[in-house]
PDB file of C-alpha atoms in Angstrom:
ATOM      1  CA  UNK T   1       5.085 -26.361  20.274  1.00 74.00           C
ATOM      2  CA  UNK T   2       6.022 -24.839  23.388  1.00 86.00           C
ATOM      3  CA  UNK T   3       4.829 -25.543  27.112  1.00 80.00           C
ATOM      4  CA  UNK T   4       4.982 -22.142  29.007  1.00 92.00           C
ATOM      5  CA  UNK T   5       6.360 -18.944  28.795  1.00 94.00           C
ATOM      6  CA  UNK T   6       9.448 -17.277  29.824  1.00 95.00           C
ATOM      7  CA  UNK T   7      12.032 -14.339  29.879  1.00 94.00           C
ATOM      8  CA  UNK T   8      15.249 -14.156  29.913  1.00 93.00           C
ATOM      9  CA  UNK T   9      17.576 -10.303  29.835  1.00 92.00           C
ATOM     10  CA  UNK T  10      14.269  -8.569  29.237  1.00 93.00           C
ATOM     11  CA  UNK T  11      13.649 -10.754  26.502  1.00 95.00           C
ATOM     12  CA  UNK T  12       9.995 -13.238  26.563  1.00 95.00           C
ATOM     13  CA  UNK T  13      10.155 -16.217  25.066  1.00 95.00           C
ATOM     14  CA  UNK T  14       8.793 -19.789  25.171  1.00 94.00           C
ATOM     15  CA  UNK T  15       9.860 -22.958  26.795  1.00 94.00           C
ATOM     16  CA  UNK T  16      10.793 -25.782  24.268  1.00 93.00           C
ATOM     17  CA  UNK T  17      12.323 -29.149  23.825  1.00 92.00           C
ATOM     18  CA  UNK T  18      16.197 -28.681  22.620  1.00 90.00           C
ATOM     19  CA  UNK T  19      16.584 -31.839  21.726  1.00 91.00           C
ATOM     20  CA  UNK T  20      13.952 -31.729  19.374  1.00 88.00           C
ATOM     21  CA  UNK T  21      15.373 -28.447  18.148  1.00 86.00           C
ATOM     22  CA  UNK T  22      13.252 -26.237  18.583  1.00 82.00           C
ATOM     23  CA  UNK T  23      15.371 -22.983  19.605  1.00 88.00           C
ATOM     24  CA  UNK T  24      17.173 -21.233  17.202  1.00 88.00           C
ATOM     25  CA  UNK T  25      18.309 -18.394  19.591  1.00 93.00           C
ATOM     26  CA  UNK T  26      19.310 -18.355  23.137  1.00 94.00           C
ATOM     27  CA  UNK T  27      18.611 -21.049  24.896  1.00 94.00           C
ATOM     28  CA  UNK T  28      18.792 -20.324  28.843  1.00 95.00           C
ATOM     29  CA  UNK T  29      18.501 -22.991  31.713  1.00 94.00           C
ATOM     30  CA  UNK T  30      16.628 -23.025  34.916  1.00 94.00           C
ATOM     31  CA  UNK T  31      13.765 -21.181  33.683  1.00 96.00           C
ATOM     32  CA  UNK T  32      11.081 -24.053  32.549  1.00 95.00           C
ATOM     33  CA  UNK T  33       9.683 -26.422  34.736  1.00 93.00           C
ATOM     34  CA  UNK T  34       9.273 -30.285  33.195  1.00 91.00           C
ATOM     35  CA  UNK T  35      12.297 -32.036  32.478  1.00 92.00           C
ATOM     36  CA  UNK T  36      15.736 -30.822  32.076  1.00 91.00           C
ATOM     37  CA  UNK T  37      15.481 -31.041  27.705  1.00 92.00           C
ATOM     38  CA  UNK T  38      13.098 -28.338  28.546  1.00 94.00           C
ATOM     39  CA  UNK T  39      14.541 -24.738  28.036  1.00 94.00           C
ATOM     40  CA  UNK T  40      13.667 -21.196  27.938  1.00 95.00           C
ATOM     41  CA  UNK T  41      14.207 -19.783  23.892  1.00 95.00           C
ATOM     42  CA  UNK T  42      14.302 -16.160  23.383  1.00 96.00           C
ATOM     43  CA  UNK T  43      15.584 -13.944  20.850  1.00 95.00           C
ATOM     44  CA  UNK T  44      15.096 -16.525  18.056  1.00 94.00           C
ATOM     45  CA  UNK T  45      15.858 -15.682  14.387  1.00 92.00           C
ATOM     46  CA  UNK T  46      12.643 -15.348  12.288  1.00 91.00           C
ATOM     47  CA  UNK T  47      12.041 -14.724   8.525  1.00 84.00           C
ATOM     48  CA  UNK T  48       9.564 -12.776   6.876  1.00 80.00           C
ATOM     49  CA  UNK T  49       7.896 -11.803   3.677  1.00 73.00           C
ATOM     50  CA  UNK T  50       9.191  -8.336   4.742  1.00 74.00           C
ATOM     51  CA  UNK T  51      12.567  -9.019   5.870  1.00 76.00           C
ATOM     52  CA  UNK T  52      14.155 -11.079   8.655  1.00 81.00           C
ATOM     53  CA  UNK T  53      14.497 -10.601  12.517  1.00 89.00           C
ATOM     54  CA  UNK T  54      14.500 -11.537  15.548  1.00 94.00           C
ATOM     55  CA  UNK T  55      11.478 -12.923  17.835  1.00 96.00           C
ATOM     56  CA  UNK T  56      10.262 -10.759  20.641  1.00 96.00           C
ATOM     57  CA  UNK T  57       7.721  -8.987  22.321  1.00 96.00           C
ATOM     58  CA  UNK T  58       5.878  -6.309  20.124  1.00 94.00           C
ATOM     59  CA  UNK T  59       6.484  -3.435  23.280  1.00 93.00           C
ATOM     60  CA  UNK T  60       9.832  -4.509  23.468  1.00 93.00           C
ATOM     61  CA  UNK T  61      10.060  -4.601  18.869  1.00 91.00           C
ATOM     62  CA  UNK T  62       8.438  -0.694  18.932  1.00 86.00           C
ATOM     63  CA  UNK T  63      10.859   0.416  21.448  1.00 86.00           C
ATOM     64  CA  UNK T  64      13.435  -0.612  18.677  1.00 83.00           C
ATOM     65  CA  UNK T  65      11.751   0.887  15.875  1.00 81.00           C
ATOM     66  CA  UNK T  66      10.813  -2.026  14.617  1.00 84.00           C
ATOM     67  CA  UNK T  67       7.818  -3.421  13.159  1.00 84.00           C
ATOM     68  CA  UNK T  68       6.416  -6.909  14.373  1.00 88.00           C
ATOM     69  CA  UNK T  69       4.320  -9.868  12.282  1.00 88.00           C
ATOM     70  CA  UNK T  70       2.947 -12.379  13.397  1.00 89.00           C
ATOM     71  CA  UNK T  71       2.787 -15.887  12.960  1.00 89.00           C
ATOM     72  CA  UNK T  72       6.525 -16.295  12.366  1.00 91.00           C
ATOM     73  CA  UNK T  73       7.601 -16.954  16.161  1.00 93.00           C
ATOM     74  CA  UNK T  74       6.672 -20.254  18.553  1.00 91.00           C
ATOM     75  CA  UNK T  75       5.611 -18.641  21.992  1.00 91.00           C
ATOM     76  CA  UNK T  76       2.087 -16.327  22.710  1.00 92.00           C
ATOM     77  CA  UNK T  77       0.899 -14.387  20.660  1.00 91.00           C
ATOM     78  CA  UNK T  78       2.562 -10.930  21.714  1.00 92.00           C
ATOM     79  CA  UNK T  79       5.541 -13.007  20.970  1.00 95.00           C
ATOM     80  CA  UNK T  80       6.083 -11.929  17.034  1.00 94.00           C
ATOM     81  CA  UNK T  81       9.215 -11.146  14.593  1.00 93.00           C
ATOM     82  CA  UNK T  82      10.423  -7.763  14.892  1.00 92.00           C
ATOM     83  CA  UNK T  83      12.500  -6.801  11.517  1.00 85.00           C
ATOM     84  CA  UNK T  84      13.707  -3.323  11.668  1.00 78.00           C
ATOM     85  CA  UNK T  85      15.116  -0.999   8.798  1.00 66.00           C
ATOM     86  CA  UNK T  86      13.781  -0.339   5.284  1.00 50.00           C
ATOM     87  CA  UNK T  87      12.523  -3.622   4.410  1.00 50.00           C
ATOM     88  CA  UNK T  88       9.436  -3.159   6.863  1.00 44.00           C
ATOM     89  CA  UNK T  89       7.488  -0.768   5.340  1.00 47.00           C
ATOM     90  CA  UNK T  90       7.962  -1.506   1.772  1.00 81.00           C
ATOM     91  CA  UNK T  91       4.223  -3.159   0.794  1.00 92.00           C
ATOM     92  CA  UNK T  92       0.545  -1.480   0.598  1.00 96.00           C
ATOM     93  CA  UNK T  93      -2.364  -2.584  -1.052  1.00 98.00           C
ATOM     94  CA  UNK T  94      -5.639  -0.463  -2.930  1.00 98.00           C
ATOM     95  CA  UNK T  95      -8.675  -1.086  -2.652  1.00 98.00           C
ATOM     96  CA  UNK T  96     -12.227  -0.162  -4.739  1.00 98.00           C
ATOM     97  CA  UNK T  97     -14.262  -1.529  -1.330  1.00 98.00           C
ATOM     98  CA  UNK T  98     -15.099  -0.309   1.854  1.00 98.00           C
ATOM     99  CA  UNK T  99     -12.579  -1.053   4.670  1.00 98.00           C
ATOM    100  CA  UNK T 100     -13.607  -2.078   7.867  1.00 98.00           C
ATOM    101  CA  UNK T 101     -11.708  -1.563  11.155  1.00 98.00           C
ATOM    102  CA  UNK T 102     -11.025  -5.418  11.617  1.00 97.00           C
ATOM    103  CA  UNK T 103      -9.791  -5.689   8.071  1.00 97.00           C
ATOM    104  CA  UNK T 104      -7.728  -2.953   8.561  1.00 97.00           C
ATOM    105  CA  UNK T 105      -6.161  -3.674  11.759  1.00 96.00           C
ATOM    106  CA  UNK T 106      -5.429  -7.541  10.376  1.00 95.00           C
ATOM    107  CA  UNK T 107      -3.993  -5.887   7.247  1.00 96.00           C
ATOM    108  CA  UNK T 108      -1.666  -3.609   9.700  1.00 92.00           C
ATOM    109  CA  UNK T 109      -0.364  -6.909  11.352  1.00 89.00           C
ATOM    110  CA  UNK T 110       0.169  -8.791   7.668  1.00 89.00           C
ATOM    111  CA  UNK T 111       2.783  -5.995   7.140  1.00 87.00           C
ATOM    112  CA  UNK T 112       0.768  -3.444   5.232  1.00 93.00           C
ATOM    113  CA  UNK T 113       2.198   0.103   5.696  1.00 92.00           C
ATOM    114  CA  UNK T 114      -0.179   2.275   2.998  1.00 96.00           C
ATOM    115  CA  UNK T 115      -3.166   2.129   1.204  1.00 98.00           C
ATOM    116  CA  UNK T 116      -5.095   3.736  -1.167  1.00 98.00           C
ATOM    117  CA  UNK T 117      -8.771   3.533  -1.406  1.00 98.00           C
ATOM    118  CA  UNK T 118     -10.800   4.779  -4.489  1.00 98.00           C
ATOM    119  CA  UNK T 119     -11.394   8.811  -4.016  1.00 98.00           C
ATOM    120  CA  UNK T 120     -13.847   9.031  -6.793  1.00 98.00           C
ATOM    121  CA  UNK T 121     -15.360   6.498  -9.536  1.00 98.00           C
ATOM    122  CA  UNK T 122     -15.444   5.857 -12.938  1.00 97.00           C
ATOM    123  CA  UNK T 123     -19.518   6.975 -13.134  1.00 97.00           C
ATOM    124  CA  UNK T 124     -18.185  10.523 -12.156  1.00 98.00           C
ATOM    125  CA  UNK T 125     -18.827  10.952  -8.670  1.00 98.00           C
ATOM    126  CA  UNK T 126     -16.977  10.761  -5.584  1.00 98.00           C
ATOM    127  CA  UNK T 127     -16.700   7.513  -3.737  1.00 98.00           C
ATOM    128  CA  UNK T 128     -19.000   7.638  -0.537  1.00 98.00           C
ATOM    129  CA  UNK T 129     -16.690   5.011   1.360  1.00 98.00           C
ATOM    130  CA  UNK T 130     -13.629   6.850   0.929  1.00 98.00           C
ATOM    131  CA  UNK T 131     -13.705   8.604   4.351  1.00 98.00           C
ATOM    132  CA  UNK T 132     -14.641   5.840   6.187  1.00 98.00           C
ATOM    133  CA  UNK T 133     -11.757   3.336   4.700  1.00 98.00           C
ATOM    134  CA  UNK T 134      -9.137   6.175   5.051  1.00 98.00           C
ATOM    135  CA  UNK T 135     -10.327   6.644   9.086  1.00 98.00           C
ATOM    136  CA  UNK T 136      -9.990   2.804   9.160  1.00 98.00           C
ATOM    137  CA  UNK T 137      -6.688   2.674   8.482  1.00 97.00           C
ATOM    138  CA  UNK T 138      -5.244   5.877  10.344  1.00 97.00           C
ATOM    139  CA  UNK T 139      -6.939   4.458  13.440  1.00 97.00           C
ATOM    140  CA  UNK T 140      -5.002   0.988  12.438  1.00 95.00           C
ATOM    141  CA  UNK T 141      -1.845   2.288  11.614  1.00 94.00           C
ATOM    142  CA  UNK T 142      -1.381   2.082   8.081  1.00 94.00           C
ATOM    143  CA  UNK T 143       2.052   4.930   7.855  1.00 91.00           C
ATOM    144  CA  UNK T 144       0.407   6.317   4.342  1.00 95.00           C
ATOM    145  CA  UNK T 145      -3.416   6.532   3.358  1.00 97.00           C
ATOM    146  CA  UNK T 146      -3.534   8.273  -0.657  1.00 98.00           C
ATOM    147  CA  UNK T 147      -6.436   7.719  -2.584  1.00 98.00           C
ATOM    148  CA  UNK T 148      -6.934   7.383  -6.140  1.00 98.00           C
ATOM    149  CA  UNK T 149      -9.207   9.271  -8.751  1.00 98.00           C
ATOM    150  CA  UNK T 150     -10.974   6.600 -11.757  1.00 98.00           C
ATOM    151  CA  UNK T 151     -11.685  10.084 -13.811  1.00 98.00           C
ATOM    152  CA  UNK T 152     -14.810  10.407 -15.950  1.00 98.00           C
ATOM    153  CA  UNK T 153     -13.574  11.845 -19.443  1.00 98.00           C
ATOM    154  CA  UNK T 154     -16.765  10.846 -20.971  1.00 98.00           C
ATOM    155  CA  UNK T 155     -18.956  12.826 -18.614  1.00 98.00           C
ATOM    156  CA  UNK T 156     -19.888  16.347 -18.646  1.00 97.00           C
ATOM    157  CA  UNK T 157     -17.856  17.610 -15.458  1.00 98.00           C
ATOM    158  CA  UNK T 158     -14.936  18.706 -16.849  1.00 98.00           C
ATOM    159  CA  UNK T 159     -11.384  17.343 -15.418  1.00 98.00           C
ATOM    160  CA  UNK T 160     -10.883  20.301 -13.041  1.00 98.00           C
ATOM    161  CA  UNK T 161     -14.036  19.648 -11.788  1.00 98.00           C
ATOM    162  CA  UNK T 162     -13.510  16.146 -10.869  1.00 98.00           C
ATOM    163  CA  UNK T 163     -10.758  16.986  -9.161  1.00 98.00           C
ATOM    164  CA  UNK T 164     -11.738  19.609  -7.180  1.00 98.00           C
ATOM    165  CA  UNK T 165     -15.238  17.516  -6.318  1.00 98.00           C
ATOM    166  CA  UNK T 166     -12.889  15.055  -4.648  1.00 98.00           C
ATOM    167  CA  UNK T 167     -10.285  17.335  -2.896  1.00 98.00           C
ATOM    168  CA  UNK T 168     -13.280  19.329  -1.206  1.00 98.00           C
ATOM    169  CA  UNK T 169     -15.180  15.968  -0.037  1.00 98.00           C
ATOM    170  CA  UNK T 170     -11.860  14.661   1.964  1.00 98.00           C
ATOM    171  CA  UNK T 171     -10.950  18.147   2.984  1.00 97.00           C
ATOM    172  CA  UNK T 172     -14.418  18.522   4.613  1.00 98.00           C
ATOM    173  CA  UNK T 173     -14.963  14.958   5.753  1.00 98.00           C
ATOM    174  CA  UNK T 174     -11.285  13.097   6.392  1.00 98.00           C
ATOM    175  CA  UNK T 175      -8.627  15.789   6.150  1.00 97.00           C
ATOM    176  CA  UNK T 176      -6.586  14.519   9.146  1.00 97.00           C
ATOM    177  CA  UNK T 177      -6.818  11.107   8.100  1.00 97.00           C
ATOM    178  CA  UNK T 178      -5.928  11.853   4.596  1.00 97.00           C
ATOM    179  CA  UNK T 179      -2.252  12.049   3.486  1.00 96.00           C
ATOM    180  CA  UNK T 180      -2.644  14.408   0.884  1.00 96.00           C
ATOM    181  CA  UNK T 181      -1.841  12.594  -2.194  1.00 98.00           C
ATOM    182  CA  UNK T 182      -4.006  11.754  -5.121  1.00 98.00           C
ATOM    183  CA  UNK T 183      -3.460   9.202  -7.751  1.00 98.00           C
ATOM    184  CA  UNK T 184      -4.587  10.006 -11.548  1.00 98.00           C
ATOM    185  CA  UNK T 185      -5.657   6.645 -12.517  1.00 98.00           C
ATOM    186  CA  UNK T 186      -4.899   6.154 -16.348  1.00 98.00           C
ATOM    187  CA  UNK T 187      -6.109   3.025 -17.214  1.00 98.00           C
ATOM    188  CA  UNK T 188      -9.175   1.619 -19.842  1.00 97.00           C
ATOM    189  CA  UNK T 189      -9.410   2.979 -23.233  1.00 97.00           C
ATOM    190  CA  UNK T 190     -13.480   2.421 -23.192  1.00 97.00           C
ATOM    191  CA  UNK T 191     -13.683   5.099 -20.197  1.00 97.00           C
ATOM    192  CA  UNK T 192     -11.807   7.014 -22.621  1.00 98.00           C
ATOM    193  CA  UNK T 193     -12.664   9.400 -25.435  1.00 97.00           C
ATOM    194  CA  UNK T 194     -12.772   8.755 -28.987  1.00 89.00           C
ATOM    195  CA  UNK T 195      -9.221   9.997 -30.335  1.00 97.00           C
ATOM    196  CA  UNK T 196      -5.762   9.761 -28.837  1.00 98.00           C
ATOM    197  CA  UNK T 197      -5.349  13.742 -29.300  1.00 98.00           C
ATOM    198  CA  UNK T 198      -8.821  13.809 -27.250  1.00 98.00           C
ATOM    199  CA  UNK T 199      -7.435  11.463 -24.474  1.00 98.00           C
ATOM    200  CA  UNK T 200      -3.841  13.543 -24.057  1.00 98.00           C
ATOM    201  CA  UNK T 201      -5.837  17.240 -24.096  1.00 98.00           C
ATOM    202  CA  UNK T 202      -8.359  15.856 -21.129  1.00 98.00           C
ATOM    203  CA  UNK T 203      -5.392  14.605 -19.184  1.00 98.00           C
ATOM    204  CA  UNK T 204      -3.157  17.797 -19.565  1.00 98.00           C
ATOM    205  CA  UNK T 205      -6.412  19.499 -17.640  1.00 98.00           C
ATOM    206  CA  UNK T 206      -6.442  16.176 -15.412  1.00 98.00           C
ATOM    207  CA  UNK T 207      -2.546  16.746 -14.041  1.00 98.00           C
ATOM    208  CA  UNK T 208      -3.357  20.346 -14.587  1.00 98.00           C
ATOM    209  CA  UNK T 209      -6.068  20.759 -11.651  1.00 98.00           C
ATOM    210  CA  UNK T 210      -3.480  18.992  -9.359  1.00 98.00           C
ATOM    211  CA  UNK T 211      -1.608  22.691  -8.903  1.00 97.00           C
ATOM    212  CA  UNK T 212      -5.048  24.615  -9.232  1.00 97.00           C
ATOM    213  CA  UNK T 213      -6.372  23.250  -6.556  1.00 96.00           C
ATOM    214  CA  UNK T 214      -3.077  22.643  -4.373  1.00 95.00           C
ATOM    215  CA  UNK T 215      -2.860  19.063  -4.516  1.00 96.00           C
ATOM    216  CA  UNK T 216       0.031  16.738  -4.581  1.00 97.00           C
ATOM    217  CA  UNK T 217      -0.507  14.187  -6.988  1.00 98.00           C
ATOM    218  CA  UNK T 218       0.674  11.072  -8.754  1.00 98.00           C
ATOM    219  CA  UNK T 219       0.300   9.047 -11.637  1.00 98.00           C
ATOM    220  CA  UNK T 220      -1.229   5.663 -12.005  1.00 98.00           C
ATOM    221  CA  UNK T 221      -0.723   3.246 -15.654  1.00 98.00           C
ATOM    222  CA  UNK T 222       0.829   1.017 -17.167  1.00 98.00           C
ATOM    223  CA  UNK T 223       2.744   1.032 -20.464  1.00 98.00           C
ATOM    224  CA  UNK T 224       0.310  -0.630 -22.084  1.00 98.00           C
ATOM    225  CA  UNK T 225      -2.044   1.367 -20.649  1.00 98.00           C
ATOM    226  CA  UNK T 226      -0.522   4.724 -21.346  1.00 98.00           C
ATOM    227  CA  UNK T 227      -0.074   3.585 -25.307  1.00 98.00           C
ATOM    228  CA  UNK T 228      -3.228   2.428 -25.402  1.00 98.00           C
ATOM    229  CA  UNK T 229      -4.863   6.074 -24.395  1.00 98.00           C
ATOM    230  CA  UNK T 230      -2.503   8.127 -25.425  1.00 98.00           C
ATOM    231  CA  UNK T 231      -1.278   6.669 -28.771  1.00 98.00           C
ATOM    232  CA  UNK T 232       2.539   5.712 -27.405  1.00 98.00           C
ATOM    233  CA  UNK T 233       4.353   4.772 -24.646  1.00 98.00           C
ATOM    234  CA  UNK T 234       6.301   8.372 -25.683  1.00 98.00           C
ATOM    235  CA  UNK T 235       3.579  10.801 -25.038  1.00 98.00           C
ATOM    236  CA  UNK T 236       4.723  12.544 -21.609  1.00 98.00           C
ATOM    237  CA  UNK T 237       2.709  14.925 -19.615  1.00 98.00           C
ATOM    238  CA  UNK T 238       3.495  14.897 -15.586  1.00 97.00           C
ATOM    239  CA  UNK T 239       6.261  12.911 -15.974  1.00 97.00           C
ATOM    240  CA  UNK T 240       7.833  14.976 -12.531  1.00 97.00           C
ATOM    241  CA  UNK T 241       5.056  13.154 -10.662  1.00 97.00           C
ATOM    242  CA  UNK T 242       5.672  10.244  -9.302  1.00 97.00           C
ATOM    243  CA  UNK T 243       5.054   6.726 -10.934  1.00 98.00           C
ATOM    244  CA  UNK T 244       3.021   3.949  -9.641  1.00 98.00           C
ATOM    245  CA  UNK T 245       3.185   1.419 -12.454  1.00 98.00           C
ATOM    246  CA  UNK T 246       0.871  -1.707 -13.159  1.00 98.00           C
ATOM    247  CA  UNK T 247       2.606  -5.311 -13.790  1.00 97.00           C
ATOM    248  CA  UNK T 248       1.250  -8.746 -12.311  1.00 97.00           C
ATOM    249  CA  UNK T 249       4.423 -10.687 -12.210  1.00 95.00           C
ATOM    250  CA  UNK T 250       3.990 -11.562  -8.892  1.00 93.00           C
ATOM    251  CA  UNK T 251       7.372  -9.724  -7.971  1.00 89.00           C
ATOM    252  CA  UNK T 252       7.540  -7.289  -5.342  1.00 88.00           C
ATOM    253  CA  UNK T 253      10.543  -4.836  -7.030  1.00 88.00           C
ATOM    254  CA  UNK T 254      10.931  -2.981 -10.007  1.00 92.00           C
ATOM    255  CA  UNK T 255      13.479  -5.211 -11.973  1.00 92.00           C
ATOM    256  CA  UNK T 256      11.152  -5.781 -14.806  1.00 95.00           C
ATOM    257  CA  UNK T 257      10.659  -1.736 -14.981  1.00 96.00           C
ATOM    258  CA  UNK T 258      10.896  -0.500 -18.652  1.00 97.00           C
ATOM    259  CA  UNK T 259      10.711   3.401 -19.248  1.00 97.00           C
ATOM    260  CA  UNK T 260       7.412   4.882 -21.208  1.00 98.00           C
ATOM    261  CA  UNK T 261       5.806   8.138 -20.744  1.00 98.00           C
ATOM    262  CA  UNK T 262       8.972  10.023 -19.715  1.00 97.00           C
ATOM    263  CA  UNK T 263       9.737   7.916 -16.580  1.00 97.00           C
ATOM    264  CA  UNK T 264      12.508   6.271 -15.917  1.00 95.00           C
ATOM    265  CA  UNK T 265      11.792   5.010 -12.387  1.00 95.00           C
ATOM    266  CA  UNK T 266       8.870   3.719 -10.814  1.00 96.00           C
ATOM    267  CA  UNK T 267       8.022   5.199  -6.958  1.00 95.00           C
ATOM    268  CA  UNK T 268       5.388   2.090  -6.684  1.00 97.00           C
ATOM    269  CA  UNK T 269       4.827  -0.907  -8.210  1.00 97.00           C
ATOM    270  CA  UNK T 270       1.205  -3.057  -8.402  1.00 98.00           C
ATOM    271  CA  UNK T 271       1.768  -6.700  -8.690  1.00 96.00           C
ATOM    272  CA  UNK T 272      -0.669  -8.580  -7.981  1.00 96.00           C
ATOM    273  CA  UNK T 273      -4.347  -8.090  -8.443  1.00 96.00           C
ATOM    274  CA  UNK T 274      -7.412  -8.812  -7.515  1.00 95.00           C
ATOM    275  CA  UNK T 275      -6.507 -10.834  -4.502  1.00 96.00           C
ATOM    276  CA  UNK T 276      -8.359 -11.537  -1.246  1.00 96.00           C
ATOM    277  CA  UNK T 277      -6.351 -10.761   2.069  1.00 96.00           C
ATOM    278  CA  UNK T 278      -8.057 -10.221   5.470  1.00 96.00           C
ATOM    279  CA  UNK T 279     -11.584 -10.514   4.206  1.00 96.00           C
ATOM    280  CA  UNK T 280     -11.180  -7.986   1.631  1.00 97.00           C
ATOM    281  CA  UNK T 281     -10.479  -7.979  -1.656  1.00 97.00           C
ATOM    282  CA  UNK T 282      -7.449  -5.856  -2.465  1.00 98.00           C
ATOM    283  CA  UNK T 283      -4.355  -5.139  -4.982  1.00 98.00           C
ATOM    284  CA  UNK T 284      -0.987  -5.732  -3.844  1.00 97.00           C
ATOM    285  CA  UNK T 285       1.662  -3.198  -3.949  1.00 97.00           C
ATOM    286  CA  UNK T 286       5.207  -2.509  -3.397  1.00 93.00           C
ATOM    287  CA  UNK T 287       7.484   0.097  -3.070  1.00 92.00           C
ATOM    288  CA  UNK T 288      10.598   1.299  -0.906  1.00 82.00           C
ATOM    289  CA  UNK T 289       9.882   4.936  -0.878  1.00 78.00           C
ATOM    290  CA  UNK T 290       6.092   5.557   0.114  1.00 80.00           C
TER     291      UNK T 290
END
C-alpha cells in the first residue's frame, strides 16, 4: 500500500515503507511526509502478460512509445507499467457479439491491440453489429479492427456475392473505422456442402472474390478443420494469404505450428476460446505481426 503520491526527475510515483520493501526502483528521500521509513518510489520494475517495464505515468509511457496496463504498479491509478517494443502489441481477441464502448475501452487497457468482429454470419447475411463494434474499438484504440466472414455455402448467394454483400455494407457504413482486411472463416463441415470436391470449388470462388472486389483478405482454419472440408490437410488454395490458425493450448506463440494447406507459418494464432474478458465474451489471439 502506499500513503501519498510523489515525483521525483519527472517521474510520479508513490510513497512507501522501505523497510517493508516495498520499492523496487528508486527510492528518493525528503519527499513523503510520516516517518523517515517512508520514501518516495518511482520508476519501479513491473511485469506483464505483455512484456516487462517500468512503472510510470501513462502521459509520460506514450511520450516513450510505450504502451501502459494497469494493475501492475502500487501508486494512483494513472500510475501503470509502461513496456515498450514488440512485445506490446502482440494479443487481439474476436468476437461474434456486439461491442460496447466500455468493453472496448477496458479491453484497450487489458493490452488488446486488434480485433475482429463477425462481418457476416453463417445464415447468409451480413452481421448488423459489425459497424458499431468496429467504431467501438477505433474510438478505443484498438491499432487493427479486421472482421471475419462465417460464409454460407449452403445458401443460394453465391460466394462472390457474399463477399461483395459484406465489403459494400462496411464501405458504406464504417469505412474509416475499418482496416480493410477480411478473414475467410473455414471452419464446420455441417455449414459445408456435401462432397470435398464441392467444398474446394466454392472456396476457390470464396478467395477468388477477394481480388474481384479489391479486398485484402486472409484465411481463417485449422488443420483439422481444413482436412475436414477439404479432404486433406494438402489441398492449397490462397496459401499467399495470410494464416490465422485455430489451437486451444492456452499458449500465446506458434511453437506447436505444424504446416497444412500450403502454409508454413502462421501470421495469427487463436488460443483460447470462448472466454469472458471485460464483460464480453471473446476469443483470444496472438500474434507478433498484426
Amino acid at each position: 500500500s502506499y500513503t501519498e503520491t510523489c515525483t521525483s526527475s519527472g517521474y510520479e510515483g508513490a510513497c512507501v515503507s522501505i523497510s517493508a520493501g516495498c520499492c523496487g526502483g528508486v527510492v528518493t528521500s525528503n519527499l513523503c511526509s510520516g516517518s523517515s521509513d517512508i520514501k518516495c518510489c518511482t520508476q519501479a520494475s513491473c511485469s506483464t502478460p505483455y512484456g516487462s517495464g517500468t512503472c510510470m505515468q501513462t502521459s509520460l509511457c506514450s511520450s516513450k512509445g510505450g504502451k501502459s496496463y494497469s494493475g501492475y504498479c502500487v501508486g494512483p491509478t494513472d500510475l501503470q507499467c509502461c513496456v515498450t517494443g514488440s512485445s506490446s502489441s502482440s494479443y487481439g481477441i474476436d468476437i461474434s457479439a456486439t461491442l460496447s464502448s466500455s468493453s472496448a475501452s477496458c479491453l484497450v487497457s487489458a493490452g488488446m491491440s486488434f480485433i475482429i468482429p463477425r462481418g457476416y454470419r453463417s445464415s447468409g447475411s451480413v452481421d448488423p453489429n459489425v459497424c458499431t463494434s468496429l467504431k467501438a474499438a477505433y474510438t478505443a484504440g484498438f491499432k487493427t479492427r479486421d472482421v471475419y466472414l462465417f460464409p454460407c455455402p449452403t445458401c443460394s448467394k453465391s460466394a462472390a456475392t457474399q463477399m461483395s454483400e459484406l465489403v459494400t455494407y462496411l464501405n458504406a457504413n464504417c469505412k474509416s473505422q475499418w482496416s480493410g482486411r477480411v478473414w475467410l472463416d473455414i471452419e464446420g463441415s455441417q455449414y459445408w456442402l456435401g462432397s470435398t470436391s464441392s467444398n474446394q470449388a466454392w472456396y476457390k470462388q470464396l478467395k477468388d472474390s477477394c481480388k474481384t472486389y479489391s479486398v485484402t483478405c486472409g484465411v481463417y482454419s485449422s488443420s483439422s478443420q481444413w482436412s475436414a472440408i477439404f479432404g486433406s490437410t494438402s489441398f492449397s488454395y490462397g496459401s499467399e494469404l495470410p494464416l490465422w490458425y485455430a489451437h486451444y493450448d492456452s499458449n500465446p506463440s506458434f511453437s506447436d505450428f505444424s504446416a497444412f494447406g500450403g502454409w508454413s507459418s502462421p501470421h495469427a494464432k487463436q488460443y483460447q476460446g470462448d472466454v469472458t474478458q471485460c464483460s464480453l465474451g471473446v476469443d483470444k489471439n496472438y500474434s507478433p505481426s498484426f
